PDB file of C-alpha atoms in Angstrom:
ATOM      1  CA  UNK V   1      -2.369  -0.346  22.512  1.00  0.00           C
ATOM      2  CA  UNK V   2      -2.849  -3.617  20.781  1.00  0.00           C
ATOM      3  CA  UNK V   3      -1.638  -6.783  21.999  1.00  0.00           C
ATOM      4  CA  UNK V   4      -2.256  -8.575  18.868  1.00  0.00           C
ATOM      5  CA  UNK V   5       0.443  -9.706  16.065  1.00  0.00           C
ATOM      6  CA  UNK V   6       0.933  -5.898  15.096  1.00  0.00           C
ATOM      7  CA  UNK V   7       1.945  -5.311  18.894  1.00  0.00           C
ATOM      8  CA  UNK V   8       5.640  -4.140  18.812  1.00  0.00           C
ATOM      9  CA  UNK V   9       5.875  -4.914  14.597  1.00  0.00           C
ATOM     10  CA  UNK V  10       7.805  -2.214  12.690  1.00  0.00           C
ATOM     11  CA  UNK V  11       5.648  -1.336   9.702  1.00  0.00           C
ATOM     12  CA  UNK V  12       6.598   0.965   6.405  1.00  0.00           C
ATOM     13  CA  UNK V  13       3.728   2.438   4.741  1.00  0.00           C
ATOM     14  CA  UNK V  14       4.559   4.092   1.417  1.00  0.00           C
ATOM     15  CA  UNK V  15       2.315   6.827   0.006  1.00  0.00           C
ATOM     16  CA  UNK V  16       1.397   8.074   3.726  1.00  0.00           C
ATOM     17  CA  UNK V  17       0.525  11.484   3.207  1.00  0.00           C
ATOM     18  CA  UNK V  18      -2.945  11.174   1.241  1.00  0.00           C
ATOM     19  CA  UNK V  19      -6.788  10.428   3.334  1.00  0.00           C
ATOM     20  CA  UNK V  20      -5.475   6.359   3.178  1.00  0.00           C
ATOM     21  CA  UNK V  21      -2.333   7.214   4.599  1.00  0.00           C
ATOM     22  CA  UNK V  22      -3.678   8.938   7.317  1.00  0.00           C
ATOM     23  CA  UNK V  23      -6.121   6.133   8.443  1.00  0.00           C
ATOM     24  CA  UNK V  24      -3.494   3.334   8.066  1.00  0.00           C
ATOM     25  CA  UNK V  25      -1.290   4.971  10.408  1.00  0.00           C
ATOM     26  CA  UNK V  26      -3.444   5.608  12.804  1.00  0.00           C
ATOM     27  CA  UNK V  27      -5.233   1.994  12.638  1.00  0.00           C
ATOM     28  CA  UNK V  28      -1.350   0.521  12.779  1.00  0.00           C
ATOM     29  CA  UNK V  29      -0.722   2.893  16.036  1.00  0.00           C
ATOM     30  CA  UNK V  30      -3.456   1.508  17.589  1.00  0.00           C
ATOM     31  CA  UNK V  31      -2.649  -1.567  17.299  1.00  0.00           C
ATOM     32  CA  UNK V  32       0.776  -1.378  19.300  1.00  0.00           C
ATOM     33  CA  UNK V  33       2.860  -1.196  15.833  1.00  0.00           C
ATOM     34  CA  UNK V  34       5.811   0.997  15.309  1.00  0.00           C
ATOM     35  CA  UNK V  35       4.996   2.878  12.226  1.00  0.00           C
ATOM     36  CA  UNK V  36       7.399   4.485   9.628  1.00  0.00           C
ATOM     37  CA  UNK V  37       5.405   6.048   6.891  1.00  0.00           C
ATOM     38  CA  UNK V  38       6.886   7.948   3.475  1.00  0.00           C
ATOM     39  CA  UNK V  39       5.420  10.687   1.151  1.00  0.00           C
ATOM     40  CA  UNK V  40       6.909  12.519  -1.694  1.00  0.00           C
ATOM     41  CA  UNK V  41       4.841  15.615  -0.384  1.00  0.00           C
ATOM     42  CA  UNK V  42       6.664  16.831   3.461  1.00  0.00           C
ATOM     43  CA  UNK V  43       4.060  18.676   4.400  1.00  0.00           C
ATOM     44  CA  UNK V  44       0.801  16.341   3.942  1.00  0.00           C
ATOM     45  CA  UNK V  45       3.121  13.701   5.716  1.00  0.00           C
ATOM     46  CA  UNK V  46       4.112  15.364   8.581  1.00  0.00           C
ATOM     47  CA  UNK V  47       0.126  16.017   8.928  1.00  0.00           C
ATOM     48  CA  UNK V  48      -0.832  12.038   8.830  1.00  0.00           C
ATOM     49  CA  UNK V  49       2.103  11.420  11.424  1.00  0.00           C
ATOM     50  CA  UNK V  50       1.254  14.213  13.390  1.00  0.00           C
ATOM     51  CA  UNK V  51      -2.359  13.241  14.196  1.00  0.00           C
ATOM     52  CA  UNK V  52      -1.241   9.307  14.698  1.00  0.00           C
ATOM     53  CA  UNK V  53       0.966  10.485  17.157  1.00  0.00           C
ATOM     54  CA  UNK V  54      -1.413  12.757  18.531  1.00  0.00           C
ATOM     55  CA  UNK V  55      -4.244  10.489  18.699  1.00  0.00           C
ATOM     56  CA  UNK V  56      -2.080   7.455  20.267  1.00  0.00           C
ATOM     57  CA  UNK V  57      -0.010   9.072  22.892  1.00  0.00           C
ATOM     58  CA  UNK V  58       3.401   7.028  23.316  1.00  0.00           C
ATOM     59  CA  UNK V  59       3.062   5.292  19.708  1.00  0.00           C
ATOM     60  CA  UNK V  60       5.793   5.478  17.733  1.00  0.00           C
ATOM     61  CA  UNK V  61       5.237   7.262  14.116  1.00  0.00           C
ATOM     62  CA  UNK V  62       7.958   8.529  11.986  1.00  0.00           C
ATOM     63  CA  UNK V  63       8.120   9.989   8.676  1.00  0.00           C
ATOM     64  CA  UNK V  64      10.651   9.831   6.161  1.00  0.00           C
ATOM     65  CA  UNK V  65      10.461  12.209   2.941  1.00  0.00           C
ATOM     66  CA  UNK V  66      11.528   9.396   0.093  1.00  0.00           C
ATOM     67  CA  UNK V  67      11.655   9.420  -3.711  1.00  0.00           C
ATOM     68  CA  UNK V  68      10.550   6.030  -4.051  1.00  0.00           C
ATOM     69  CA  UNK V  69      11.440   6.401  -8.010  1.00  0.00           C
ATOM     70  CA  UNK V  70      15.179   6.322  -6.993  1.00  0.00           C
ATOM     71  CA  UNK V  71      15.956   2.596  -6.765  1.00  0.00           C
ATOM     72  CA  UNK V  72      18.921   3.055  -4.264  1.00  0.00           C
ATOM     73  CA  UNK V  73      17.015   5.850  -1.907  1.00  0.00           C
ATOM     74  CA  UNK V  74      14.024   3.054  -1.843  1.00  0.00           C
ATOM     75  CA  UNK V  75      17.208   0.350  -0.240  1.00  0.00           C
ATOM     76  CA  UNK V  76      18.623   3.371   1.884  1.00  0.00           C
ATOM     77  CA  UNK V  77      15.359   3.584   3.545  1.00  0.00           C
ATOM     78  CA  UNK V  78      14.498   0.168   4.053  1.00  0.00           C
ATOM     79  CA  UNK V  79      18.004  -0.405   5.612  1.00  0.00           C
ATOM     80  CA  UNK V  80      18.158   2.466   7.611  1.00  0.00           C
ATOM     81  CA  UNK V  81      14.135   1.451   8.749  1.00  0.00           C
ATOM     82  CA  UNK V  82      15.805  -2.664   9.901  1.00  0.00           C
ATOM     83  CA  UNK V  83      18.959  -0.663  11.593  1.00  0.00           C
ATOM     84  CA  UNK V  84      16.954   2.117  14.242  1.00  0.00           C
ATOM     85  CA  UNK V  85      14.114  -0.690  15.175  1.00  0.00           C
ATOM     86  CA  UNK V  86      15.784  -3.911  14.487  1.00  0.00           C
ATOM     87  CA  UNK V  87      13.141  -5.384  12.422  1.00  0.00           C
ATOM     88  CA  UNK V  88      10.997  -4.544   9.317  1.00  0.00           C
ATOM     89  CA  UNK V  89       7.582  -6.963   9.511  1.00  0.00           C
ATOM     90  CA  UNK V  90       5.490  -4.887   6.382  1.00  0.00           C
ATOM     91  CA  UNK V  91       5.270  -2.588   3.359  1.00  0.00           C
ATOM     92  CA  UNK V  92       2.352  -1.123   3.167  1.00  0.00           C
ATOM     93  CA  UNK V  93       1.708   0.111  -0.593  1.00  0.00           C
ATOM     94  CA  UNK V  94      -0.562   3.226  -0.620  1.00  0.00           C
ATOM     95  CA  UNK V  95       1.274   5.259  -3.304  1.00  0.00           C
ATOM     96  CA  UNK V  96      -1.360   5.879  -5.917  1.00  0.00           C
ATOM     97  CA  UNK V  97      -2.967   8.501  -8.857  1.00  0.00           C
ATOM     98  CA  UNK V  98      -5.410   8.667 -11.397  1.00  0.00           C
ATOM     99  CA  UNK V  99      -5.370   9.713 -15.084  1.00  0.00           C
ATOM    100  CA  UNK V 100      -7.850   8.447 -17.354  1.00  0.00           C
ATOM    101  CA  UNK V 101     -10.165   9.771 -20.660  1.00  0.00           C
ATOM    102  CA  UNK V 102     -13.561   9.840 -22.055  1.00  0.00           C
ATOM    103  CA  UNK V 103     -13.082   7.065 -24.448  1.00  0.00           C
ATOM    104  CA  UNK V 104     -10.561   4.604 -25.538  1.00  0.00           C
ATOM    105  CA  UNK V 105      -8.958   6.434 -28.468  1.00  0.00           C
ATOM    106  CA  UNK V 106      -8.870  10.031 -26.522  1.00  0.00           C
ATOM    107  CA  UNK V 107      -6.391   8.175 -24.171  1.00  0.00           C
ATOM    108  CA  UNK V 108      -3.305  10.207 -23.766  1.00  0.00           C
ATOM    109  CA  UNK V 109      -0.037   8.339 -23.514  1.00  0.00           C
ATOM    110  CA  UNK V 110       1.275  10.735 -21.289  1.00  0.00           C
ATOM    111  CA  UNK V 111      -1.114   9.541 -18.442  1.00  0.00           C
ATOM    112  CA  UNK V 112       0.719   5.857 -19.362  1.00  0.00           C
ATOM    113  CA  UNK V 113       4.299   7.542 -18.408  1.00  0.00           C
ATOM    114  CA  UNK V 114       3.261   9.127 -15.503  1.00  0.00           C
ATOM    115  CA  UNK V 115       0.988   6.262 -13.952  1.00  0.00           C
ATOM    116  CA  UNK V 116       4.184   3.880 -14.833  1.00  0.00           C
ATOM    117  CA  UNK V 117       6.060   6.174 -12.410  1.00  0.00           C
ATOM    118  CA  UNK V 118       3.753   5.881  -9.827  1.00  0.00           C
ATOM    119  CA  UNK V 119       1.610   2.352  -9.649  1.00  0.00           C
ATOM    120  CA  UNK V 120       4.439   0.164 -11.560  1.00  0.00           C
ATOM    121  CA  UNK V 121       8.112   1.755 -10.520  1.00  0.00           C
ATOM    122  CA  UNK V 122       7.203   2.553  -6.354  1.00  0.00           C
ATOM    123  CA  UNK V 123       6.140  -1.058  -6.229  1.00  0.00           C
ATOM    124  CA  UNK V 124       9.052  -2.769  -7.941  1.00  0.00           C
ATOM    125  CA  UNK V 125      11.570  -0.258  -6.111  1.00  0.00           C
ATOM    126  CA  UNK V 126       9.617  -0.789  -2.533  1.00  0.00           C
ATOM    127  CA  UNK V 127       9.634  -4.736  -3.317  1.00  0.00           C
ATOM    128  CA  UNK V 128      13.208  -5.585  -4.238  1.00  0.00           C
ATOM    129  CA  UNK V 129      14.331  -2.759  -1.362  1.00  0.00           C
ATOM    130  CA  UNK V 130      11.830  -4.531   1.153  1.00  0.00           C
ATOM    131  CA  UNK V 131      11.816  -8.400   0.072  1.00  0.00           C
ATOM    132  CA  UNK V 132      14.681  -9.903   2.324  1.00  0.00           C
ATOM    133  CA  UNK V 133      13.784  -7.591   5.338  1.00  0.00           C
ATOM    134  CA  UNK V 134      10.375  -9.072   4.978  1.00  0.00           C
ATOM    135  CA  UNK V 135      11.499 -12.333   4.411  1.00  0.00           C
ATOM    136  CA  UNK V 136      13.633 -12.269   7.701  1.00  0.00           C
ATOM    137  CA  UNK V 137      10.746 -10.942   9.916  1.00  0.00           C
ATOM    138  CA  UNK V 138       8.542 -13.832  11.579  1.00  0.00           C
ATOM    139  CA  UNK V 139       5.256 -12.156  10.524  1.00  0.00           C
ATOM    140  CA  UNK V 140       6.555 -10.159   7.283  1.00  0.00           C
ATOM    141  CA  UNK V 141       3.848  -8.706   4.672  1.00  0.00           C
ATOM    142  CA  UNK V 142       3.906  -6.729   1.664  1.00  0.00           C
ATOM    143  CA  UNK V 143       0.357  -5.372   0.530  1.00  0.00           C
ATOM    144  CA  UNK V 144      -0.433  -4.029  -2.515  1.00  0.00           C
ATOM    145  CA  UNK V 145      -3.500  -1.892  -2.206  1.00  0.00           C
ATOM    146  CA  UNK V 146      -5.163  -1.958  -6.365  1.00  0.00           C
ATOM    147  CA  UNK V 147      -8.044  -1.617  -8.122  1.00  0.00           C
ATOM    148  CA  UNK V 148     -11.001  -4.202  -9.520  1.00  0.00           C
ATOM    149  CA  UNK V 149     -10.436  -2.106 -12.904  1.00  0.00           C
ATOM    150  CA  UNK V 150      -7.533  -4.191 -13.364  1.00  0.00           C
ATOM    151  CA  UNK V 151      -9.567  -7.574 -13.730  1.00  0.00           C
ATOM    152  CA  UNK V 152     -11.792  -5.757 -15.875  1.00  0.00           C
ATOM    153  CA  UNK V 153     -10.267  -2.601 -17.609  1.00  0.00           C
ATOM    154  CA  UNK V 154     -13.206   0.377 -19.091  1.00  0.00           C
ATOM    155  CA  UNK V 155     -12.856   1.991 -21.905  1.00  0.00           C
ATOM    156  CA  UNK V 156     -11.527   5.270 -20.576  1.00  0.00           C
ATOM    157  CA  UNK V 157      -8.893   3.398 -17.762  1.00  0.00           C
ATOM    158  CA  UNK V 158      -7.003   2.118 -19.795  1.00  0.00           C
ATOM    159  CA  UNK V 159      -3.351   3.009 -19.235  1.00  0.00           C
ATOM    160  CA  UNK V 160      -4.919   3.034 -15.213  1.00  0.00           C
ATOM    161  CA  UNK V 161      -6.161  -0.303 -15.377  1.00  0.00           C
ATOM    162  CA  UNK V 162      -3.019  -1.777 -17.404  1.00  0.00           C
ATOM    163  CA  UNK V 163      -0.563   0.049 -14.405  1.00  0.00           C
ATOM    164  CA  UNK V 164      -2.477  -1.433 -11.592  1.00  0.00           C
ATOM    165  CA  UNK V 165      -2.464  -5.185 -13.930  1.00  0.00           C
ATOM    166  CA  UNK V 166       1.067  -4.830 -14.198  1.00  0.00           C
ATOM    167  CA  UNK V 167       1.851  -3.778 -10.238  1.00  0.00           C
ATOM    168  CA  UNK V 168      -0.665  -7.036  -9.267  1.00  0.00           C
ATOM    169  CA  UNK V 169       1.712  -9.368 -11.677  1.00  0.00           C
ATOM    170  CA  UNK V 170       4.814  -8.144 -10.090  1.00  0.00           C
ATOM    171  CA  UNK V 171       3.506  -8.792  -6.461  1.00  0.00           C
ATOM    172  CA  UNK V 172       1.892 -11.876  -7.483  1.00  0.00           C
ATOM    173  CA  UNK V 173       5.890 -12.658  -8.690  1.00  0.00           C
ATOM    174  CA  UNK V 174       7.272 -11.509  -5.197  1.00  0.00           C
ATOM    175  CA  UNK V 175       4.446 -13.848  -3.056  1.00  0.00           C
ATOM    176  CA  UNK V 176       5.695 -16.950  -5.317  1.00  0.00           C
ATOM    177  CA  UNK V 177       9.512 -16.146  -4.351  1.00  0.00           C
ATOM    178  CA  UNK V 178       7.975 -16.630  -0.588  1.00  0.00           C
ATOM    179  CA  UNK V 179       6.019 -19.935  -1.559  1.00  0.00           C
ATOM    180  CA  UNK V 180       9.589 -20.950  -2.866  1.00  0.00           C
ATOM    181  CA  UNK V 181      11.561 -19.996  -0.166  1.00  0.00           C
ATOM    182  CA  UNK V 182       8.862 -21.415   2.410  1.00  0.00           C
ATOM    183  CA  UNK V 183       9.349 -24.931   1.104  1.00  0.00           C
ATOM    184  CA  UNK V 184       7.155 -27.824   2.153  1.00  0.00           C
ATOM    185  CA  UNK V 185       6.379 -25.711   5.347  1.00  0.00           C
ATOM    186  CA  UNK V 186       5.166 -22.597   3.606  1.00  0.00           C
ATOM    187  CA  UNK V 187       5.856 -19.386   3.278  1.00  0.00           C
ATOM    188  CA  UNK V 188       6.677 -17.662   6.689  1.00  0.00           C
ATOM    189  CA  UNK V 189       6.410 -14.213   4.561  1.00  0.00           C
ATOM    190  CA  UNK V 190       3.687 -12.965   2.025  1.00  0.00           C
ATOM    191  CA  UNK V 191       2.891 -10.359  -0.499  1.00  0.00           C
ATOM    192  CA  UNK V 192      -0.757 -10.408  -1.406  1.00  0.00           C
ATOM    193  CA  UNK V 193      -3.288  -7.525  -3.303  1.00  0.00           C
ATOM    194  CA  UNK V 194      -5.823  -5.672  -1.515  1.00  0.00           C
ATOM    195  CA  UNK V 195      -8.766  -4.965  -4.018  1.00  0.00           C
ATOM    196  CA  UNK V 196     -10.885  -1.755  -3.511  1.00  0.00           C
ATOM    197  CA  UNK V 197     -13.144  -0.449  -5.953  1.00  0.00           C
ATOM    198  CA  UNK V 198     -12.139   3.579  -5.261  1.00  0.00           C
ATOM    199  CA  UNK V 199     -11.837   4.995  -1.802  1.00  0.00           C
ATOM    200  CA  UNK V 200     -13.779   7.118  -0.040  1.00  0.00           C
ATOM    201  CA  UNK V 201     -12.926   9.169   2.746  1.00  0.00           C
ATOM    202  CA  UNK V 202     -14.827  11.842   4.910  1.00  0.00           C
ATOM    203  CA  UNK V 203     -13.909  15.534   3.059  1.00  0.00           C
ATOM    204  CA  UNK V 204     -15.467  13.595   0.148  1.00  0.00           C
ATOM    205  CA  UNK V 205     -18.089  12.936   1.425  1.00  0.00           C
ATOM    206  CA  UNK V 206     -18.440  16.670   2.855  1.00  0.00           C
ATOM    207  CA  UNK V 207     -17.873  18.237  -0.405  1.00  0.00           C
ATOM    208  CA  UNK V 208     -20.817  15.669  -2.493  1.00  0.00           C
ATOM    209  CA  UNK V 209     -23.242  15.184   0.321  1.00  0.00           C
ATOM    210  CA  UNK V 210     -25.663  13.627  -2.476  1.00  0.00           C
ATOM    211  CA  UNK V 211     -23.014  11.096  -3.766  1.00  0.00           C
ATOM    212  CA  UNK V 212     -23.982   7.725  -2.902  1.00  0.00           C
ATOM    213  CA  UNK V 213     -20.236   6.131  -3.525  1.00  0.00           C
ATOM    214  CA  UNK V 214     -21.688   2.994  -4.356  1.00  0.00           C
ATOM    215  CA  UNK V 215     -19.002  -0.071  -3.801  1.00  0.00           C
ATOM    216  CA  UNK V 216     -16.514   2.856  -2.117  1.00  0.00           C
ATOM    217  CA  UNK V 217     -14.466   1.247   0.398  1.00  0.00           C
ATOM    218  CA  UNK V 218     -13.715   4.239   3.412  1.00  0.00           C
ATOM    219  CA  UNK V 219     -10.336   4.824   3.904  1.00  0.00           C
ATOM    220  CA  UNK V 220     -11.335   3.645   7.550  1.00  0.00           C
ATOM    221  CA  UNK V 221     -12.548   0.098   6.814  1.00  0.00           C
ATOM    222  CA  UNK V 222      -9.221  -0.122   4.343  1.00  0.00           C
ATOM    223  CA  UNK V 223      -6.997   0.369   7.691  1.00  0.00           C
ATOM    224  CA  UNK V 224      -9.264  -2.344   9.167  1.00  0.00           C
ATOM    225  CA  UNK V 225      -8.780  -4.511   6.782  1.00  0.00           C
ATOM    226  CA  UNK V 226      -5.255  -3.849   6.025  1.00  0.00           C
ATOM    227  CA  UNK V 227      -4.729  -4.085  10.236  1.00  0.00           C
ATOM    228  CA  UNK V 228      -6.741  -7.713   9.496  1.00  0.00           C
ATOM    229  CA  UNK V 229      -3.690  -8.832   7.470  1.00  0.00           C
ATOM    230  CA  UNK V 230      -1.099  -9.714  10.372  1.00  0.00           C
ATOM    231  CA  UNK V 231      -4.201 -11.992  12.231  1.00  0.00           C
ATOM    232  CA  UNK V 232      -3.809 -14.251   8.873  1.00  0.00           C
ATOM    233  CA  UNK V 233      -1.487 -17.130   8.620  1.00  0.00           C
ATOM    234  CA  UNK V 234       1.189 -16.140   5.669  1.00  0.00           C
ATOM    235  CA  UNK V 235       0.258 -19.087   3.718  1.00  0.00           C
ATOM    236  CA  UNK V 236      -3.538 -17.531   3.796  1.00  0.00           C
ATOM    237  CA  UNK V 237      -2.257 -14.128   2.756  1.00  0.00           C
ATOM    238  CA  UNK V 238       0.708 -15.242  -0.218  1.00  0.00           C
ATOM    239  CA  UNK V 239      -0.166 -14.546  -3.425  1.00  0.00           C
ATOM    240  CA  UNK V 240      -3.755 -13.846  -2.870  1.00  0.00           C
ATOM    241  CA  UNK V 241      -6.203 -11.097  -4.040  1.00  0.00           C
ATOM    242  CA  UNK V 242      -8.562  -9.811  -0.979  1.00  0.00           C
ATOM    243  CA  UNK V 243     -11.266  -8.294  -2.205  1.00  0.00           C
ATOM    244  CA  UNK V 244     -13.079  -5.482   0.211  1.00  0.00           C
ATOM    245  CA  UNK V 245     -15.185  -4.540  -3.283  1.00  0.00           C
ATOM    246  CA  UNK V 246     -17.632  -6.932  -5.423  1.00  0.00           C
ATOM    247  CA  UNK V 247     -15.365  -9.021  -8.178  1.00  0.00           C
ATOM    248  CA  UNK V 248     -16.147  -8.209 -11.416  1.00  0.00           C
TER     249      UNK V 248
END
């Protein structure tokens, strides 16, 4: 168990079910933190919790099936998250999915609705639900986990690239409501991007052996990085992109 600044923090990771999920919460275990993670999919989360637990003996790990799409279930859990541990110190955001299109004019609107849902809504619903919990907490951080095709959109990405822009403004929003509240002393709290290129994880890797992945980050090195986060001061972390890829 750590005894770092995750030791004995309470930490919500949303989107816990997929290859990321399962790294974070086992990096965050390590580290001492209690860990509370959420999937719209039951079964893949009660995997990733089930090996954290497993591979940290005595670590706590939770899961909580949540439809982060419902504005009020987002709050419920949040709450219910400050009231059994006390304390809520981070939001990790991990919820994530891919549509995209050959070219620019084959782009299919429906990819726009349903990556709205899923990059834009989960991260203004896990924001306002999380904000004051985060605020409250001495080491509180909300990270956004995007994609360097939202500084510089292709052809094919667009309604991708223009979801992940739009969930990078809105956090960017939330980190200046923490510069403000921080005052001439600075922010005690932070919200800040994490920038990865894709991910990469190792059943990828298995099933393309020749695949180079070029500028991949590993789901591994994410958790690392992500883990990295609570070492930072919050005035270091507000309203700042981290960039584990090359900027474009």
């Amino acid at each position: 168990m750590g005894n770092g600044a995750l030791n004995g923090a309470v930490i919500a990771v949303a989107g816990a079910g997929g290859p990321a999920g399962h790294a974070v919460l086992l990096r965050l275990a390590e580290a001492g933190a209690t860990v509370v993670g959420s999937d719209a999919h039951p079964e893949r989360l009660a995997e990733a919790v089930d090996a954290a637990r497993y591979a940290h003996g005595g670590a706590t790990v939770v899961g909580d099936t949540v439809d982060l799409l419902d504005p009020q279930a987002t709050r419920d859990w949040a709450a219910h998250i400050e009231k059994d541990f006390g304390r809520v110190d981070g939001l990790v955001h991990l919820v994530g999915g891919w549509r995209g299109s050959a070219t620019f004019t084959e782009t299919d609107l429906a990819d726009w609705d349903l990556l709205e849902k899923l990059l834009i809504r989960t991260v203004q619903h896990t924001s306002l639900a999380f904000y004051d919990g985060l605020e409250r907490s001495d080491r509180g951080r909300y990270l956004l986990i995007s994609a360097a095709g939202a500084s510089k959109p292709t052809a094919g990405n667009a309604a991708y690239s223009a979801s992940k822009a739009a969930a990078e403004a809105w956090t960017l929003a939330m980190a200046d409501g923490y510069r403000k509240a921080g005052g001439a002393d600075g922010p005690t709290s932070a919200a800040a991007i994490m920038v990865v290129k894709a991910l990469v994880h190792d059943a990828m890797r298995a099933e393309r052996p020749n695949a180079k992945f070029a500028g991949f980050t590993d789901v591994k090195d994410l958790a690392e990085a992500i883990a990295g986060v609570w070492d930072k001061p919050a005035a270091e972390v507000n309203g700042n992109r981290l960039w584990l890829t090359e900027k474009p």
